[in-house]
């Protein structure tokens, strides 16, 4: 329970890597606010069910419908967390999407959408929480980037640009906030087994694993454990870093 009594916001926390991060923070004693949007896979009922599941573990949990691309919604989420939890100690910027295509076929709309969801959201939520963190002179901000933000990937110019931007944003804000005892780090997942990758055929999976030295995909829990470490007192002297969780892919 290394995070007992700490209070966290997780964006996009209702499924996939976001949910795994949320549940690992909860396992370590953290009270949480998590955001969601309406999709075929998530709605208010899904969010309420997850709240109830978490509260059975003895911590507080609150969901909020919020668009990660909106600064107003980010500020609404921060104020909601301050009201419900009494403070914000941890922010996990996890919200993200993909709209892959070769550059010649990529639309301006798809480029802008990925940049807004994956990168502008990190600006929005960081800006929304940093003043309360400065006032308490404590905070941990963990941004979910991607290994492709370090090495590139064809067919993902929008996604790669957004995640490379997250890495740069992490380093800039780590330097800005260090004197206020706020740590900012990024986690860069490699190929992670999710609902999206489960749709790949064997040939596609083999092609992916051929560039992963460990020869398996990672799990959402692999990412979650690193996030909880960075959120913990054990990582108090770590800031401005990008930790790749990729089975050796980018070394």
Tab-separated table of C-alpha atoms in Angstrom:
chain	number	residue	atom	x	y	z
A	1	UNK	CA	0.000	0.000	0.000
A	2	UNK	CA	2.807	2.405	-0.958
A	3	UNK	CA	0.272	4.983	-2.206
A	4	UNK	CA	-2.146	4.826	0.722
A	5	UNK	CA	-3.878	8.162	1.147
A	6	UNK	CA	-2.647	9.560	-2.172
A	7	UNK	CA	-5.159	11.006	-4.636
A	8	UNK	CA	-4.931	10.443	-8.390
A	9	UNK	CA	-6.554	11.437	-11.668
A	10	UNK	CA	-6.316	8.936	-14.535
A	11	UNK	CA	-7.521	10.048	-17.962
A	12	UNK	CA	-9.104	7.386	-20.131
A	13	UNK	CA	-9.226	5.008	-17.193
A	14	UNK	CA	-12.182	2.838	-18.101
A	15	UNK	CA	-10.535	0.139	-20.250
A	16	UNK	CA	-7.257	-1.230	-21.595
A	17	UNK	CA	-3.980	0.178	-20.270
A	18	UNK	CA	-5.836	2.994	-18.516
A	19	UNK	CA	-7.946	0.587	-16.486
A	20	UNK	CA	-4.896	-1.516	-15.595
A	21	UNK	CA	-3.126	1.627	-14.348
A	22	UNK	CA	-6.206	2.648	-12.390
A	23	UNK	CA	-6.515	-0.747	-10.709
A	24	UNK	CA	-2.816	-0.886	-9.819
A	25	UNK	CA	-3.003	2.534	-8.182
A	26	UNK	CA	-6.057	1.313	-6.264
A	27	UNK	CA	-4.246	-1.866	-5.232
A	28	UNK	CA	-1.576	0.351	-3.723
A	29	UNK	CA	-4.105	2.318	-1.676
A	30	UNK	CA	-4.765	5.323	-3.932
A	31	UNK	CA	-8.076	7.188	-4.080
A	32	UNK	CA	-8.962	7.905	-7.699
A	33	UNK	CA	-10.896	10.021	-10.156
A	34	UNK	CA	-10.998	8.616	-13.683
A	35	UNK	CA	-12.318	10.125	-16.893
A	36	UNK	CA	-14.260	8.491	-19.672
A	37	UNK	CA	-16.106	9.378	-22.879
A	38	UNK	CA	-19.151	7.781	-24.468
A	39	UNK	CA	-18.142	5.053	-26.918
A	40	UNK	CA	-19.541	1.659	-27.931
A	41	UNK	CA	-17.397	0.263	-25.099
A	42	UNK	CA	-18.006	2.792	-22.328
A	43	UNK	CA	-20.874	4.810	-20.914
A	44	UNK	CA	-22.146	6.043	-17.557
A	45	UNK	CA	-23.247	2.554	-16.476
A	46	UNK	CA	-19.797	1.115	-17.245
A	47	UNK	CA	-18.200	3.908	-15.240
A	48	UNK	CA	-20.509	3.372	-12.268
A	49	UNK	CA	-19.808	-0.359	-12.280
A	50	UNK	CA	-16.075	0.333	-12.187
A	51	UNK	CA	-16.548	2.828	-9.347
A	52	UNK	CA	-18.374	0.188	-7.313
A	53	UNK	CA	-15.748	-2.446	-8.083
A	54	UNK	CA	-12.994	-0.137	-6.864
A	55	UNK	CA	-14.800	1.036	-3.724
A	56	UNK	CA	-15.153	-2.572	-2.592
A	57	UNK	CA	-11.369	-2.459	-2.145
A	58	UNK	CA	-11.667	0.215	0.531
A	59	UNK	CA	-10.702	3.343	-1.397
A	60	UNK	CA	-12.662	6.201	-2.905
A	61	UNK	CA	-13.413	6.235	-6.640
A	62	UNK	CA	-15.270	8.744	-8.781
A	63	UNK	CA	-15.772	8.851	-12.543
A	64	UNK	CA	-16.378	11.923	-14.663
A	65	UNK	CA	-17.439	12.326	-18.285
A	66	UNK	CA	-14.743	14.530	-19.827
A	67	UNK	CA	-13.309	15.261	-23.265
A	68	UNK	CA	-9.519	15.129	-22.987
A	69	UNK	CA	-9.128	17.632	-25.837
A	70	UNK	CA	-10.988	20.340	-23.887
A	71	UNK	CA	-9.112	22.522	-21.398
A	72	UNK	CA	-12.458	23.423	-19.819
A	73	UNK	CA	-13.205	19.729	-19.227
A	74	UNK	CA	-9.718	19.213	-17.780
A	75	UNK	CA	-10.284	22.088	-15.366
A	76	UNK	CA	-13.704	20.635	-14.525
A	77	UNK	CA	-12.039	17.288	-13.751
A	78	UNK	CA	-9.389	18.900	-11.539
A	79	UNK	CA	-12.019	20.845	-9.597
A	80	UNK	CA	-14.106	17.679	-9.261
A	81	UNK	CA	-11.093	15.801	-7.846
A	82	UNK	CA	-10.331	18.622	-5.409
A	83	UNK	CA	-13.947	18.561	-4.236
A	84	UNK	CA	-14.291	14.787	-3.947
A	85	UNK	CA	-10.777	13.818	-2.804
A	86	UNK	CA	-9.536	17.000	-1.148
A	87	UNK	CA	-6.404	17.250	-3.288
A	88	UNK	CA	-4.478	15.912	-6.276
A	89	UNK	CA	-1.174	14.118	-5.732
A	90	UNK	CA	-0.896	12.111	-8.969
A	91	UNK	CA	-1.905	12.697	-12.571
A	92	UNK	CA	-1.691	9.954	-15.187
A	93	UNK	CA	-2.166	11.305	-18.722
A	94	UNK	CA	-3.288	8.131	-20.454
A	95	UNK	CA	-6.046	9.198	-22.880
A	96	UNK	CA	-5.097	8.349	-26.452
A	97	UNK	CA	-6.276	7.136	-29.851
A	98	UNK	CA	-4.840	5.890	-33.143
A	99	UNK	CA	-5.940	6.692	-36.682
A	100	UNK	CA	-3.217	4.991	-38.694
A	101	UNK	CA	-2.611	5.474	-42.394
A	102	UNK	CA	0.214	6.168	-44.794
A	103	UNK	CA	0.939	9.883	-44.933
A	104	UNK	CA	-0.258	10.234	-48.540
A	105	UNK	CA	-3.640	8.816	-47.508
A	106	UNK	CA	-3.887	10.468	-44.091
A	107	UNK	CA	-6.541	13.168	-43.824
A	108	UNK	CA	-5.991	16.477	-42.089
A	109	UNK	CA	-8.890	15.588	-39.792
A	110	UNK	CA	-7.232	12.348	-38.676
A	111	UNK	CA	-3.907	14.101	-38.099
A	112	UNK	CA	-5.506	16.847	-36.025
A	113	UNK	CA	-7.676	14.428	-34.022
A	114	UNK	CA	-4.731	12.282	-32.932
A	115	UNK	CA	-2.626	15.320	-32.005
A	116	UNK	CA	-5.502	16.781	-29.986
A	117	UNK	CA	-6.364	13.614	-28.079
A	118	UNK	CA	-2.821	12.348	-27.508
A	119	UNK	CA	-0.827	15.554	-27.046
A	120	UNK	CA	-3.090	18.522	-26.349
A	121	UNK	CA	-4.812	16.489	-23.629
A	122	UNK	CA	-1.483	16.238	-21.796
A	123	UNK	CA	-1.177	20.031	-21.905
A	124	UNK	CA	-4.794	20.425	-20.756
A	125	UNK	CA	-4.596	18.159	-17.725
A	126	UNK	CA	-1.105	19.190	-16.684
A	127	UNK	CA	-2.133	22.837	-16.762
A	128	UNK	CA	-5.295	22.023	-14.794
A	129	UNK	CA	-3.553	20.187	-11.918
A	130	UNK	CA	-0.194	21.900	-11.603
A	131	UNK	CA	-1.341	24.875	-9.514
A	132	UNK	CA	-2.843	22.706	-6.737
A	133	UNK	CA	0.303	20.566	-6.843
A	134	UNK	CA	2.487	23.685	-6.573
A	135	UNK	CA	0.453	24.922	-3.614
A	136	UNK	CA	1.008	21.655	-1.735
A	137	UNK	CA	4.601	21.448	-3.027
A	138	UNK	CA	4.132	17.848	-4.108
A	139	UNK	CA	3.016	16.043	-7.230
A	140	UNK	CA	3.681	13.160	-9.579
A	141	UNK	CA	2.745	13.470	-13.254
A	142	UNK	CA	3.134	10.392	-15.453
A	143	UNK	CA	2.525	10.703	-19.188
A	144	UNK	CA	1.852	7.642	-21.337
A	145	UNK	CA	3.969	8.030	-24.467
A	146	UNK	CA	4.999	5.201	-26.826
A	147	UNK	CA	8.160	3.521	-28.009
A	148	UNK	CA	7.323	4.716	-31.530
A	149	UNK	CA	7.735	8.270	-30.275
A	150	UNK	CA	11.402	7.345	-29.865
A	151	UNK	CA	12.019	5.259	-32.987
A	152	UNK	CA	9.234	6.136	-35.458
A	153	UNK	CA	6.913	3.809	-37.322
A	154	UNK	CA	5.600	3.917	-40.915
A	155	UNK	CA	1.887	4.503	-41.283
A	156	UNK	CA	1.671	6.330	-37.961
A	157	UNK	CA	2.980	9.836	-38.654
A	158	UNK	CA	0.190	11.414	-36.595
A	159	UNK	CA	0.530	8.999	-33.671
A	160	UNK	CA	4.334	9.126	-33.676
A	161	UNK	CA	4.308	12.925	-33.782
A	162	UNK	CA	1.870	13.065	-30.876
A	163	UNK	CA	3.900	10.685	-28.704
A	164	UNK	CA	7.223	12.359	-29.557
A	165	UNK	CA	5.521	15.579	-28.496
A	166	UNK	CA	4.505	13.994	-25.191
A	167	UNK	CA	8.138	13.059	-24.565
A	168	UNK	CA	9.330	16.614	-25.260
A	169	UNK	CA	6.538	18.061	-23.124
A	170	UNK	CA	7.539	15.727	-20.292
A	171	UNK	CA	11.129	16.943	-20.300
A	172	UNK	CA	10.185	20.635	-20.507
A	173	UNK	CA	7.678	20.488	-17.666
A	174	UNK	CA	9.971	18.335	-15.517
A	175	UNK	CA	12.465	21.202	-15.609
A	176	UNK	CA	9.775	23.816	-14.967
A	177	UNK	CA	8.270	22.095	-11.939
A	178	UNK	CA	11.260	20.416	-10.274
A	179	UNK	CA	11.829	23.261	-7.806
A	180	UNK	CA	8.241	22.814	-6.586
A	181	UNK	CA	8.815	19.106	-5.803
A	182	UNK	CA	6.725	17.934	-8.755
A	183	UNK	CA	8.116	14.995	-10.725
A	184	UNK	CA	7.172	14.552	-14.382
A	185	UNK	CA	8.049	11.332	-16.197
A	186	UNK	CA	6.852	9.334	-19.191
A	187	UNK	CA	6.290	5.646	-19.798
A	188	UNK	CA	6.769	4.447	-23.382
A	189	UNK	CA	4.949	1.158	-24.003
A	190	UNK	CA	6.009	-1.120	-26.826
A	191	UNK	CA	3.668	-3.723	-28.310
A	192	UNK	CA	1.092	-4.413	-25.608
A	193	UNK	CA	-1.557	-7.117	-25.733
A	194	UNK	CA	-4.895	-5.269	-25.858
A	195	UNK	CA	-8.266	-5.633	-27.549
A	196	UNK	CA	-6.774	-3.877	-30.568
A	197	UNK	CA	-3.814	-6.249	-30.967
A	198	UNK	CA	-6.016	-9.299	-30.384
A	199	UNK	CA	-7.529	-8.607	-33.819
A	200	UNK	CA	-4.151	-9.142	-35.543
A	201	UNK	CA	-3.595	-12.365	-37.470
A	202	UNK	CA	-0.691	-14.730	-36.775
A	203	UNK	CA	1.432	-13.314	-39.589
A	204	UNK	CA	1.045	-9.783	-38.254
A	205	UNK	CA	1.856	-10.915	-34.721
A	206	UNK	CA	4.954	-12.776	-35.920
A	207	UNK	CA	6.150	-9.624	-37.712
A	208	UNK	CA	5.763	-7.639	-34.521
A	209	UNK	CA	7.525	-10.198	-32.336
A	210	UNK	CA	10.446	-10.397	-34.762
A	211	UNK	CA	11.602	-6.969	-33.535
A	212	UNK	CA	11.002	-7.657	-29.824
A	213	UNK	CA	14.008	-9.365	-28.185
A	214	UNK	CA	11.880	-10.858	-25.382
A	215	UNK	CA	9.673	-12.452	-28.097
A	216	UNK	CA	6.321	-11.718	-26.531
A	217	UNK	CA	3.918	-8.831	-26.298
A	218	UNK	CA	3.703	-6.933	-23.046
A	219	UNK	CA	0.615	-6.732	-20.871
A	220	UNK	CA	-1.290	-3.736	-19.609
A	221	UNK	CA	-0.159	-4.758	-16.131
A	222	UNK	CA	3.481	-4.392	-17.222
A	223	UNK	CA	2.755	-0.718	-17.868
A	224	UNK	CA	0.676	-0.251	-14.734
A	225	UNK	CA	3.411	-1.468	-12.405
A	226	UNK	CA	5.896	1.063	-13.774
A	227	UNK	CA	3.341	3.879	-13.452
A	228	UNK	CA	2.690	2.995	-9.801
A	229	UNK	CA	6.441	2.955	-9.164
A	230	UNK	CA	6.848	6.423	-10.681
A	231	UNK	CA	3.898	7.643	-8.607
A	232	UNK	CA	5.438	6.308	-5.396
A	233	UNK	CA	7.972	7.781	-2.940
A	234	UNK	CA	10.486	5.254	-4.301
A	235	UNK	CA	10.747	7.449	-7.434
A	236	UNK	CA	11.130	10.801	-5.673
A	237	UNK	CA	14.547	11.402	-7.275
A	238	UNK	CA	13.430	10.524	-10.803
A	239	UNK	CA	12.154	13.256	-13.105
A	240	UNK	CA	12.233	14.085	-16.805
A	241	UNK	CA	12.772	10.441	-17.735
A	242	UNK	CA	11.219	8.208	-20.384
A	243	UNK	CA	11.006	4.590	-19.294
A	244	UNK	CA	10.498	2.204	-22.214
A	245	UNK	CA	8.460	-0.889	-21.375
A	246	UNK	CA	8.964	-2.650	-24.685
A	247	UNK	CA	10.728	-5.997	-24.243
A	248	UNK	CA	13.974	-4.480	-25.489
A	249	UNK	CA	12.543	-3.259	-28.785
A	250	UNK	CA	14.079	0.236	-28.726
A	251	UNK	CA	17.477	-0.493	-27.183
